[in-house]
Coordinates of N, CA, C and O in Angstrom, one line a residue:
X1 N 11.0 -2.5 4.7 CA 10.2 -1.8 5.6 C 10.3 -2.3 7.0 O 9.6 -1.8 7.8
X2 N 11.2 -3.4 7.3 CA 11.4 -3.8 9.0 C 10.5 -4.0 9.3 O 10.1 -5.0 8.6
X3 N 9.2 -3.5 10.3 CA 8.5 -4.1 10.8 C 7.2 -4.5 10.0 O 6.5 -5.5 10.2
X4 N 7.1 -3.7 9.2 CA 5.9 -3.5 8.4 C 5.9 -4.7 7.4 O 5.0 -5.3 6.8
X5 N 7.2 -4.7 7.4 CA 7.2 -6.5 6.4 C 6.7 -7.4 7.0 O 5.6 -7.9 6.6
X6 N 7.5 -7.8 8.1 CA 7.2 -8.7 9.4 C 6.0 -8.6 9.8 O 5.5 -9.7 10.0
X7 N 5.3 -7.6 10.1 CA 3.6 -7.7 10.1 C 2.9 -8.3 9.0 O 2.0 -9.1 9.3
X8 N 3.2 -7.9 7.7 CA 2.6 -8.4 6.7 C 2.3 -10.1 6.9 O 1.3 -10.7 7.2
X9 N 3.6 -10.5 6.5 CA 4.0 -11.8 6.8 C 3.2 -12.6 8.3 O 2.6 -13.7 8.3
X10 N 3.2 -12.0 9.0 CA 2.4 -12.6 10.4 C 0.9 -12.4 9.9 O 0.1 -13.3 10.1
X11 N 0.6 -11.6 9.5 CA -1.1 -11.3 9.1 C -1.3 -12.2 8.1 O -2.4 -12.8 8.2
X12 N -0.6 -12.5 6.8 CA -1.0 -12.9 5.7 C -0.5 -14.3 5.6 O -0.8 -14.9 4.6
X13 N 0.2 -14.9 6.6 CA 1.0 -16.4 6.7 C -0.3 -17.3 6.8 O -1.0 -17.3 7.8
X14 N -0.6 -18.1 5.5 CA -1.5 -19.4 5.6 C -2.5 -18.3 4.7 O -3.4 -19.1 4.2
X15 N -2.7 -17.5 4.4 CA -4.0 -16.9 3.6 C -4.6 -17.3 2.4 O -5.8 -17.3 2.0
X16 N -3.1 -17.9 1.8 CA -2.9 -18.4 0.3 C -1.4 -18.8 0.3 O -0.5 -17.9 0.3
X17 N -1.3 -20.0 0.3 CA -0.5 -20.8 0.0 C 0.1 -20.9 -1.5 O -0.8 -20.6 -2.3
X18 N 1.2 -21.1 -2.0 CA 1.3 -21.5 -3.0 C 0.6 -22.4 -3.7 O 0.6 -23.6 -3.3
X19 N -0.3 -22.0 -4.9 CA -1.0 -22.9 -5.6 C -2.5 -22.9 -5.1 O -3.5 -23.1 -5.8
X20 N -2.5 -22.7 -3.6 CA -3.5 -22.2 -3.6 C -5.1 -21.1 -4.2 O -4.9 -19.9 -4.3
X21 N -6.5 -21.9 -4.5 CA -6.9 -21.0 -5.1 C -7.7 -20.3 -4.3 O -8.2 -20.6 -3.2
X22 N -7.8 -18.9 -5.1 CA -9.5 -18.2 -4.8 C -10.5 -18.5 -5.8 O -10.8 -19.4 -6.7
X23 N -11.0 -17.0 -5.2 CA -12.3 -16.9 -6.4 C -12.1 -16.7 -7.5 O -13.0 -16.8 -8.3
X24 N -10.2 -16.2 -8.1 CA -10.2 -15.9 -9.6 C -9.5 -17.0 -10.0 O -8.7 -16.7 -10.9
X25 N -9.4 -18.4 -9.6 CA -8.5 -19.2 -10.0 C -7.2 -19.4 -8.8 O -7.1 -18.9 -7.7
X26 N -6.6 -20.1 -9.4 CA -5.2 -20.4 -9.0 C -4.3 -19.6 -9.0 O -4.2 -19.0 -10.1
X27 N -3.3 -19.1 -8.1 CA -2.4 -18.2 -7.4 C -1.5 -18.7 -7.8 O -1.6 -19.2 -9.0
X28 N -0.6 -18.9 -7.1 CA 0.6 -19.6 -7.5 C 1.9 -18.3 -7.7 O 2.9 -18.8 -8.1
X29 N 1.9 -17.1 -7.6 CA 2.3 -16.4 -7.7 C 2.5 -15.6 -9.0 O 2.9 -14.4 -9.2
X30 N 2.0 -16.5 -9.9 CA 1.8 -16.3 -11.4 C 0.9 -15.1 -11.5 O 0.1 -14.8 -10.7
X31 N 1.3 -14.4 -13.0 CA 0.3 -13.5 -13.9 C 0.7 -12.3 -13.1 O 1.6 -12.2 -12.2
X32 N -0.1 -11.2 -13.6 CA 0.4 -10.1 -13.4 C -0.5 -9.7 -11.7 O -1.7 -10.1 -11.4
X33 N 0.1 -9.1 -11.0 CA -0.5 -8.6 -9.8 C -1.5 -9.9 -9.1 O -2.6 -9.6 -8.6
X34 N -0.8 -11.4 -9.2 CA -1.3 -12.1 -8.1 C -1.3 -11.6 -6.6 O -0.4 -11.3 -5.8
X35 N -2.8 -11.7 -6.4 CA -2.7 -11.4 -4.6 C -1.7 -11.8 -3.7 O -1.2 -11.0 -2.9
X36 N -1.1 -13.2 -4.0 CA 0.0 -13.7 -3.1 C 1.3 -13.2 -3.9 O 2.2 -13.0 -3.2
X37 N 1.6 -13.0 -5.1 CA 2.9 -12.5 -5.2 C 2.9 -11.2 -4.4 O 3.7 -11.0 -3.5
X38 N 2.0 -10.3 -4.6 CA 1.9 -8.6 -4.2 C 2.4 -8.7 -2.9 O 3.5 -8.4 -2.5
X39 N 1.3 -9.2 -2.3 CA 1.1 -9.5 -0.8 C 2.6 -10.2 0.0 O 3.2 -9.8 1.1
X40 N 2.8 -10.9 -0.6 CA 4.1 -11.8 -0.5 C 5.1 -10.9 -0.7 O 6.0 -11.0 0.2
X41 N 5.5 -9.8 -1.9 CA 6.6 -9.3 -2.1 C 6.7 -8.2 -0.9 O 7.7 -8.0 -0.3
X42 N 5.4 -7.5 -0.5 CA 5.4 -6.6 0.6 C 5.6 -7.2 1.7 O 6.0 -6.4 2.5
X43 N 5.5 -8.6 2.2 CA 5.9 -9.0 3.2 C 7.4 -9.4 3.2 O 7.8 -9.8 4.3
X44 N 8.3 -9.4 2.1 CA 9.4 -9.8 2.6 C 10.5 -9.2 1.8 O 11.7 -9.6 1.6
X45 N 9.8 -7.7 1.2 CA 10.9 -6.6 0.6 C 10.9 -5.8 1.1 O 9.8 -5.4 1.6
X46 N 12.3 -4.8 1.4 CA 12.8 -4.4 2.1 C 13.0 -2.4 1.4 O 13.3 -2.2 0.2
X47 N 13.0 -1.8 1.9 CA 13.2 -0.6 1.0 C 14.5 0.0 1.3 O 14.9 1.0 0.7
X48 N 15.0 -0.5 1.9 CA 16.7 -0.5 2.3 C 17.3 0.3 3.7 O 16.4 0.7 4.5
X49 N 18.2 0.4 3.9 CA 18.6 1.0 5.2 C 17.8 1.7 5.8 O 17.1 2.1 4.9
X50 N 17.5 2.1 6.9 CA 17.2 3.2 7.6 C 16.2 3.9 6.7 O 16.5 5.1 6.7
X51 N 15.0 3.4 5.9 CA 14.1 3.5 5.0 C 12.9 2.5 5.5 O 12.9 1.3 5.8
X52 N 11.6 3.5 5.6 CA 10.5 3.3 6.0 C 9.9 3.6 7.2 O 10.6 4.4 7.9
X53 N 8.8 3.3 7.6 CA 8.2 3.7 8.6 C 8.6 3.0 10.0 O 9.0 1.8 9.9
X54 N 8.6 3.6 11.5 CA 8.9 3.5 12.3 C 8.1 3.0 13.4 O 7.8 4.0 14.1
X55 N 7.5 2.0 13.9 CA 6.5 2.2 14.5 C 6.7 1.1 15.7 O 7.3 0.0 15.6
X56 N 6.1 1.4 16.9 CA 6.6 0.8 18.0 C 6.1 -0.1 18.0 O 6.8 -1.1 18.3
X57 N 4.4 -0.6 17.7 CA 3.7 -2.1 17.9 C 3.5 -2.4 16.7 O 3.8 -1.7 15.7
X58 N 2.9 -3.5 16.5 CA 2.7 -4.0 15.3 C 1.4 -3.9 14.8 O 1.2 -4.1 13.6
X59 N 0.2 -3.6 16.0 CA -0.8 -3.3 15.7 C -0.5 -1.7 15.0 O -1.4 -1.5 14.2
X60 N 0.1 -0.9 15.1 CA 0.3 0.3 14.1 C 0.4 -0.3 13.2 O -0.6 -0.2 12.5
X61 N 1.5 -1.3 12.5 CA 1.7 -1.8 11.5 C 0.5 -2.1 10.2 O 0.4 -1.9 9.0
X62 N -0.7 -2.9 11.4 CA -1.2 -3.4 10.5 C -2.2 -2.3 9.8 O -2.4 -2.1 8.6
X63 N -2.7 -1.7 11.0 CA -3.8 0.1 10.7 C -3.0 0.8 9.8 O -3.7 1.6 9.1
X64 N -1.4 0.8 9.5 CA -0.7 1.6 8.3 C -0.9 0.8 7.1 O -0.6 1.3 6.0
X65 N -1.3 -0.5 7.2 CA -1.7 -1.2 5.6 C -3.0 -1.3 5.3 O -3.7 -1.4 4.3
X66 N -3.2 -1.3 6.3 CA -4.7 -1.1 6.4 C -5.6 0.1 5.4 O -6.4 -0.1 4.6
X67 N -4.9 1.2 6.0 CA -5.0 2.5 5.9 C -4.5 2.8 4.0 O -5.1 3.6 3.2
X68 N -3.6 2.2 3.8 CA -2.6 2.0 2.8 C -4.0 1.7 1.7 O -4.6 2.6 1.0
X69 N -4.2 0.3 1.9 CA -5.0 -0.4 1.2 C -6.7 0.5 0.9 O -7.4 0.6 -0.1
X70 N -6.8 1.1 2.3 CA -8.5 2.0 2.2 C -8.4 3.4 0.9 O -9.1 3.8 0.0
X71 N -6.9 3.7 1.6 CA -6.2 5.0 0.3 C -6.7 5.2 -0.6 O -7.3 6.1 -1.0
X72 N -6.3 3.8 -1.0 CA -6.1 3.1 -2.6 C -7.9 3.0 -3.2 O -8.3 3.3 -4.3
X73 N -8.6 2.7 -2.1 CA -9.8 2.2 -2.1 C -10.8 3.4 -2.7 O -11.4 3.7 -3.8
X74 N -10.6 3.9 -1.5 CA -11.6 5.2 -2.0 C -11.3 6.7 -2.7 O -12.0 7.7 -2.6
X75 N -9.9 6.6 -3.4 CA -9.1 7.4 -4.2 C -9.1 6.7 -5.6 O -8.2 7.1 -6.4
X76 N -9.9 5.9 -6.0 CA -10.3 5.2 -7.6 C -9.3 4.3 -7.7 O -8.8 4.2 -8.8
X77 N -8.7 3.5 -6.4 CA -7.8 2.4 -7.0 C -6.7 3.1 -7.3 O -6.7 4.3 -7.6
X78 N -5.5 2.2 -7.1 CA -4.1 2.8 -7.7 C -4.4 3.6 -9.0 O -3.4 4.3 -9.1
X79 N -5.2 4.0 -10.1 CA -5.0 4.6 -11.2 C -5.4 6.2 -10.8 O -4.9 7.2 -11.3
X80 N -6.7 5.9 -9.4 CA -7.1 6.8 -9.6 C -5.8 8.2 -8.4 O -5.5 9.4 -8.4
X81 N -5.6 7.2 -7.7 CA -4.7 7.7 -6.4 C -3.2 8.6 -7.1 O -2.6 9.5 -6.6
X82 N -2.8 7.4 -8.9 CA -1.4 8.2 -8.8 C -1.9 9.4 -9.8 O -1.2 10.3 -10.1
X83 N -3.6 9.4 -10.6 CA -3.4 10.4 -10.5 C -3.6 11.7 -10.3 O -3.4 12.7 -11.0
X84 N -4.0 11.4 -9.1 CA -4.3 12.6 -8.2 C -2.3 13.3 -7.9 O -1.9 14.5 -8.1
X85 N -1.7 12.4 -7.6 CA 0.0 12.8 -7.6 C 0.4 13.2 -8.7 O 1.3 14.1 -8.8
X86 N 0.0 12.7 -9.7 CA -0.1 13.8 -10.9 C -0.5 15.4 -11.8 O 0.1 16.2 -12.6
X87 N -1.8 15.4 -11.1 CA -2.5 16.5 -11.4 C -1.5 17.3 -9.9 O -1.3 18.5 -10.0
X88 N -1.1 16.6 -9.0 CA -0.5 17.6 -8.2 C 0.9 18.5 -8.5 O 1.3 19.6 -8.0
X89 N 1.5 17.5 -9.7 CA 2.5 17.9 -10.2 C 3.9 16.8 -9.5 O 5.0 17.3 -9.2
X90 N 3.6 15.6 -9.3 CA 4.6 14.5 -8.5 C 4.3 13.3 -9.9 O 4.4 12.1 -9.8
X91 N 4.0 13.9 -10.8 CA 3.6 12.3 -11.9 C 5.2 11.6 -11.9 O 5.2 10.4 -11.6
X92 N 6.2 12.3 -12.1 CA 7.5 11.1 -12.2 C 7.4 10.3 -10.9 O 7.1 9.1 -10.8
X93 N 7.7 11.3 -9.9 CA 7.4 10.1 -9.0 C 6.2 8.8 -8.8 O 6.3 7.6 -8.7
X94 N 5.1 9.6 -8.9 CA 4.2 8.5 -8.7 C 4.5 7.5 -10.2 O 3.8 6.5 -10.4
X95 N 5.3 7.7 -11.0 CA 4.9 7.0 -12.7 C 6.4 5.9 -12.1 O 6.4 4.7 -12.3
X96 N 7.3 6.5 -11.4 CA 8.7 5.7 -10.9 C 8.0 4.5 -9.9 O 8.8 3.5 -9.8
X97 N 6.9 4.3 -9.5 CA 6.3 3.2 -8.1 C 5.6 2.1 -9.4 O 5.3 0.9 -9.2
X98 N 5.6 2.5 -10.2 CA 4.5 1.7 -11.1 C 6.0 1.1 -12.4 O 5.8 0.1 -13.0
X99 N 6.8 1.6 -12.5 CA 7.7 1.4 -13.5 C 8.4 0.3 -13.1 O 7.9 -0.3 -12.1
X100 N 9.4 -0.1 -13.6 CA 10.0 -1.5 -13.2 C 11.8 -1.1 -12.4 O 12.7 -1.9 -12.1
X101 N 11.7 0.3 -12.4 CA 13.2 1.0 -11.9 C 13.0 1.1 -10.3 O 12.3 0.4 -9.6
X102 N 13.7 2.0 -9.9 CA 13.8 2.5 -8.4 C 12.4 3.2 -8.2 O 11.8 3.5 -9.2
X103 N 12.1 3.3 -7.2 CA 10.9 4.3 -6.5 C 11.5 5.2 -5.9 O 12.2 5.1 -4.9
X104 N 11.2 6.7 -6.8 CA 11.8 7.9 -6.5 C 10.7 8.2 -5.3 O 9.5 8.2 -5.6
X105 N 11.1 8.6 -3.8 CA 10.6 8.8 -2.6 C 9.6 10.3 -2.9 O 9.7 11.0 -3.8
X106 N 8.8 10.3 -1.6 CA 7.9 11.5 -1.2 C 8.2 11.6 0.1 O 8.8 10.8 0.8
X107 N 7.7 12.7 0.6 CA 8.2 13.1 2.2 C 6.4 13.3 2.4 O 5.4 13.3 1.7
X108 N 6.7 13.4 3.5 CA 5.1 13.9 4.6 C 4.6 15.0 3.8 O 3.3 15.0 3.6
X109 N 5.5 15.9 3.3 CA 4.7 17.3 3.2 C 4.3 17.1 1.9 O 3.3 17.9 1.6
X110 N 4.8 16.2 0.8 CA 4.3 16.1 -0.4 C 2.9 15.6 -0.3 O 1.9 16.2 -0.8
X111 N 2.9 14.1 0.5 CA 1.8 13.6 0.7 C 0.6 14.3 1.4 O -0.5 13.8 1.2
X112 N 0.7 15.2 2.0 CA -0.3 15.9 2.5 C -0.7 17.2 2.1 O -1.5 17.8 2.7
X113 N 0.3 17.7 0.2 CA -0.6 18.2 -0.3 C -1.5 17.6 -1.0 O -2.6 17.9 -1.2
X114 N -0.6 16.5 -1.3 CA -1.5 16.0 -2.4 C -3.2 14.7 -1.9 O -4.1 14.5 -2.7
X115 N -2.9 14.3 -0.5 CA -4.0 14.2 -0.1 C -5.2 14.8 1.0 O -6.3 14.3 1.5
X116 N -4.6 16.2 1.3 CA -4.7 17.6 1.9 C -4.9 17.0 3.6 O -4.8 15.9 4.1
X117 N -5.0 17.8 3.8 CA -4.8 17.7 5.3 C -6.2 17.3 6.1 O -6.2 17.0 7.3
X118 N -6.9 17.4 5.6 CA -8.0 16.4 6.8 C -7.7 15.2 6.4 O -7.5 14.4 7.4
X119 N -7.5 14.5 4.9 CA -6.9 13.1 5.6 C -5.8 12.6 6.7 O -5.9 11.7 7.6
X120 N -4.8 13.5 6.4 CA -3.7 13.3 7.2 C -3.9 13.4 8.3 O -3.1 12.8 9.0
X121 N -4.8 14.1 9.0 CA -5.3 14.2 10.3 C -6.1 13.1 10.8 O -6.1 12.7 12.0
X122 N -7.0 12.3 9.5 CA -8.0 11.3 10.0 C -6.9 9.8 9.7 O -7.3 8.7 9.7
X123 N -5.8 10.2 9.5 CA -4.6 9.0 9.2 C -3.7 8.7 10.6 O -3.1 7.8 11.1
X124 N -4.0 10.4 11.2 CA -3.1 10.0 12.5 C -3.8 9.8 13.4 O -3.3 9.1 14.3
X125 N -4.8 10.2 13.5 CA -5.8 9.8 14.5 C -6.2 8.2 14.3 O -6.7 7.8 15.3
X126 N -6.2 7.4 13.5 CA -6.4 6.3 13.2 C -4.7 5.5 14.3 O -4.6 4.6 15.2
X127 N -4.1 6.2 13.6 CA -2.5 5.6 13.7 C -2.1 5.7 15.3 O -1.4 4.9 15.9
X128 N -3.0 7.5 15.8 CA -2.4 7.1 17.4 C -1.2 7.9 17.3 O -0.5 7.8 18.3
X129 N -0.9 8.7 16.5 CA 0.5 9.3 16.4 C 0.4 10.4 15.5 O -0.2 10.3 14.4
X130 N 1.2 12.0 16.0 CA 0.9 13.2 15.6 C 0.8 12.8 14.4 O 0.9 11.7 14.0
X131 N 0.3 14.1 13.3 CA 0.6 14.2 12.0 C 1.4 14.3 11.4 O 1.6 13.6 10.4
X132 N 1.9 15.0 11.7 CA 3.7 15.0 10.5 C 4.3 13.6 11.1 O 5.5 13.9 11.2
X133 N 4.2 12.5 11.4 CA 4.5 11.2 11.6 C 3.8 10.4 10.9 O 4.3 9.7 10.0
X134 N 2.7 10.5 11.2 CA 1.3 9.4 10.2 C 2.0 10.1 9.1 O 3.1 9.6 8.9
X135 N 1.7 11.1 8.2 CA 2.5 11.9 6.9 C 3.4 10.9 6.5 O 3.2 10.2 5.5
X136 N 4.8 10.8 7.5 CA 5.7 10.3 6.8 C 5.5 8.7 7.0 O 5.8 7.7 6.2
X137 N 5.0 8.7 7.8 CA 5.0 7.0 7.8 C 4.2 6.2 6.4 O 4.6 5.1 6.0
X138 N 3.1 7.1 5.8 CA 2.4 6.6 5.0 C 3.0 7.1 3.7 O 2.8 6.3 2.7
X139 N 4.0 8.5 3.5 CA 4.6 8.4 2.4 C 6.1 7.4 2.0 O 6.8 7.1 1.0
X140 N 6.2 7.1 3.5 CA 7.4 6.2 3.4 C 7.3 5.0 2.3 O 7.9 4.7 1.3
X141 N 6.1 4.6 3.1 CA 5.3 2.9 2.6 C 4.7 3.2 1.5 O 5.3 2.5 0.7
X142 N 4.1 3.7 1.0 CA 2.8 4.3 -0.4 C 4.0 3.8 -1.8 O 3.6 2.9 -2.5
X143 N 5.4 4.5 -2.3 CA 5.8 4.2 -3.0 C 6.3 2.0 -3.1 O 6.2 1.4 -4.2
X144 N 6.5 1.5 -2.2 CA 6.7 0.1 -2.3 C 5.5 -0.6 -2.2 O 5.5 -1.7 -2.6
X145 N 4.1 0.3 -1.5 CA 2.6 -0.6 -1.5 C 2.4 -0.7 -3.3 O 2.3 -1.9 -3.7
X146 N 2.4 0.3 -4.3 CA 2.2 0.7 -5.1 C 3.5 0.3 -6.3 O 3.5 0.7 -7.5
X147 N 4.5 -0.6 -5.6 CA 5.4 -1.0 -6.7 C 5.0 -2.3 -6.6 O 4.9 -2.9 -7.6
X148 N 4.8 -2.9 -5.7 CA 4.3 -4.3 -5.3 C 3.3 -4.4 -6.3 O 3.3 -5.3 -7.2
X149 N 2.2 -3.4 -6.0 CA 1.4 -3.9 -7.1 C 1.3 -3.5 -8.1 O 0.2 -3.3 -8.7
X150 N 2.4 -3.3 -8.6 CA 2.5 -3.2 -10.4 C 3.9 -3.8 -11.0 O 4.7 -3.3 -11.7
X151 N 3.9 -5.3 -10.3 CA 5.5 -5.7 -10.9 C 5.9 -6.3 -12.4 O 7.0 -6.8 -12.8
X152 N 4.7 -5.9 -13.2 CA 5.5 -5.7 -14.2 C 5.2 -4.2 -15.1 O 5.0 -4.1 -16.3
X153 N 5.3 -3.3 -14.0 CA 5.7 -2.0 -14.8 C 4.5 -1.3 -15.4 O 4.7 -0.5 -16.3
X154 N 3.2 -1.6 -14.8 CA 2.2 -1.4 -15.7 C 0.7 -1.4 -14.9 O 0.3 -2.6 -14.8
X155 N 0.0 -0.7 -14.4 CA -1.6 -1.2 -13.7 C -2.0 -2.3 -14.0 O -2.5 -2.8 -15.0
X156 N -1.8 -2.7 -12.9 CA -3.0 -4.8 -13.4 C -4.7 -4.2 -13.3 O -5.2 -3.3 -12.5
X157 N -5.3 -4.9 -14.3 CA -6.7 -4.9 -14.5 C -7.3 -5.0 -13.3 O -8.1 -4.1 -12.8
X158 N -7.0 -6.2 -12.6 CA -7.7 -5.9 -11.4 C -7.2 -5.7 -10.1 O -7.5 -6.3 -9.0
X159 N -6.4 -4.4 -10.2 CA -6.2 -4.1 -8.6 C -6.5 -4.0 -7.6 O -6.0 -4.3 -6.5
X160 N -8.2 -3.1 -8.1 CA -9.4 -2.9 -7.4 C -9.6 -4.2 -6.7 O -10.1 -4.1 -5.6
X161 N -9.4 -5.0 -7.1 CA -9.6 -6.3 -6.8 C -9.3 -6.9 -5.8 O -9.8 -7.5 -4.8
X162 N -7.7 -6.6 -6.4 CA -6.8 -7.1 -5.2 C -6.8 -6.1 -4.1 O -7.2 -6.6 -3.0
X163 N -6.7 -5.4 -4.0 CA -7.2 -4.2 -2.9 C -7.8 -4.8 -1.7 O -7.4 -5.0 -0.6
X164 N -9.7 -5.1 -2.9 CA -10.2 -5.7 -1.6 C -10.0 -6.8 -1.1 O -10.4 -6.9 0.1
X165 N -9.5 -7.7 -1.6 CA -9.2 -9.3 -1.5 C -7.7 -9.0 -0.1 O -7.9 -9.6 1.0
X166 N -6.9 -8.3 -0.1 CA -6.4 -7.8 0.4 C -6.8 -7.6 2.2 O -6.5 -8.3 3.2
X167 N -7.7 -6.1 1.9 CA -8.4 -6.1 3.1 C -9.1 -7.0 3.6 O -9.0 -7.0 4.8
X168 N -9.8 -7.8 3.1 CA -10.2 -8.8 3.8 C -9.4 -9.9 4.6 O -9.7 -10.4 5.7
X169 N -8.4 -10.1 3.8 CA -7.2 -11.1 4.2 C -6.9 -10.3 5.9 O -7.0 -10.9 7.0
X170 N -6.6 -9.0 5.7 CA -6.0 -8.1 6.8 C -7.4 -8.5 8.3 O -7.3 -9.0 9.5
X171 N -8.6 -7.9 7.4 CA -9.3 -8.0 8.9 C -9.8 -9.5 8.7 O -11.0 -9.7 8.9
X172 N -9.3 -10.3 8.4 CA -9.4 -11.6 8.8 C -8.2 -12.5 9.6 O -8.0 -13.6 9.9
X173 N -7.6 -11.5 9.9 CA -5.7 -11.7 10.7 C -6.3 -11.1 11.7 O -5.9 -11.5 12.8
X174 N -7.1 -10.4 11.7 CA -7.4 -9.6 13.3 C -8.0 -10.5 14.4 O -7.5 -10.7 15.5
X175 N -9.3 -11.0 13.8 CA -10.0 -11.9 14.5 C -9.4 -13.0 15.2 O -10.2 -13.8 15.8

């Protein structure tokens, strides 16, 4: 994701150290959907060539993970978000971000049926950048936020979790 990695990494550098603990124990990158593996794999995986979002500062960067992570938040958590892309009729795709294969992509216009258009409007207005841009920038990222956090092929128990552990990390990089 080019820059969006590179933000991660600058926001999340020192949050949790290897071995470092939280509140659920010891990290270490271990178990399924550790905050620092997730977090860590989005900061330094790449979705390949000329793939991902485009963004001139890096403060967009962080309001697009940001934004990413709120998604997730107030759409029932990754279970409840892919499946809403299901009931839309996008289940392979969204079932491909969670599986352990490739992440079969979405465009702007998928994502903005499937999370209708006043979000997408309150996504670009957030972002500072028309709508059909916020659209693609967040369906760019959405399939690798959402493979990150299921690396082994499966919803971790506590996503919700990590979600918020997450945002916090984020507006604790701001300050």
């Amino acid at each position: 994701m080019g820059l969006l990695d590179g933000l991660l990494g600058q926001v999340l550098s020192g949050a949790l150290k290897p071995g470092h603990e939280d509140a659920r124990g010891p990290q270490g990158g271990q178990g399924m959907g550790g905050l620092e593996s997730i977090l860590g794999g989005l900061a330094g995986a790449g979705t390949g060539a000329g793939s991902g979002p485009s963004m001139g500062t890096a403060g967009g960067g962080a309001a697009l993970i940001a934004i990413l992570l709120q998604l997730l938040q107030q759409r029932g958590g990754l279970g409840g978000l892919l499946s809403q892309f299901q009931q839309a009729g996008y289940g392979r795709q969204a079932d491909s971000w969670v599986s352990t294969g490739g992440n079969q992509p979405i465009d702007g216009d998928v994502l903005s049926k499937v999370l209708g258009a006043g979000e997408i409007d309150r996504i670009a207005e957030r972002l500072g950048v028309p709508r059909h841009e916020a659209a693609d920038q967040v369906a760019s990222a959405l399939p690798e936020v959402v493979d990150r956090m299921t690396p082994r092929g499966e919803l971790p128990s506590d996503s919700d979790a990590l979600v918020n552990r997450a945002l916090e990390m984020l507006q604790q990089g701001r300050r």
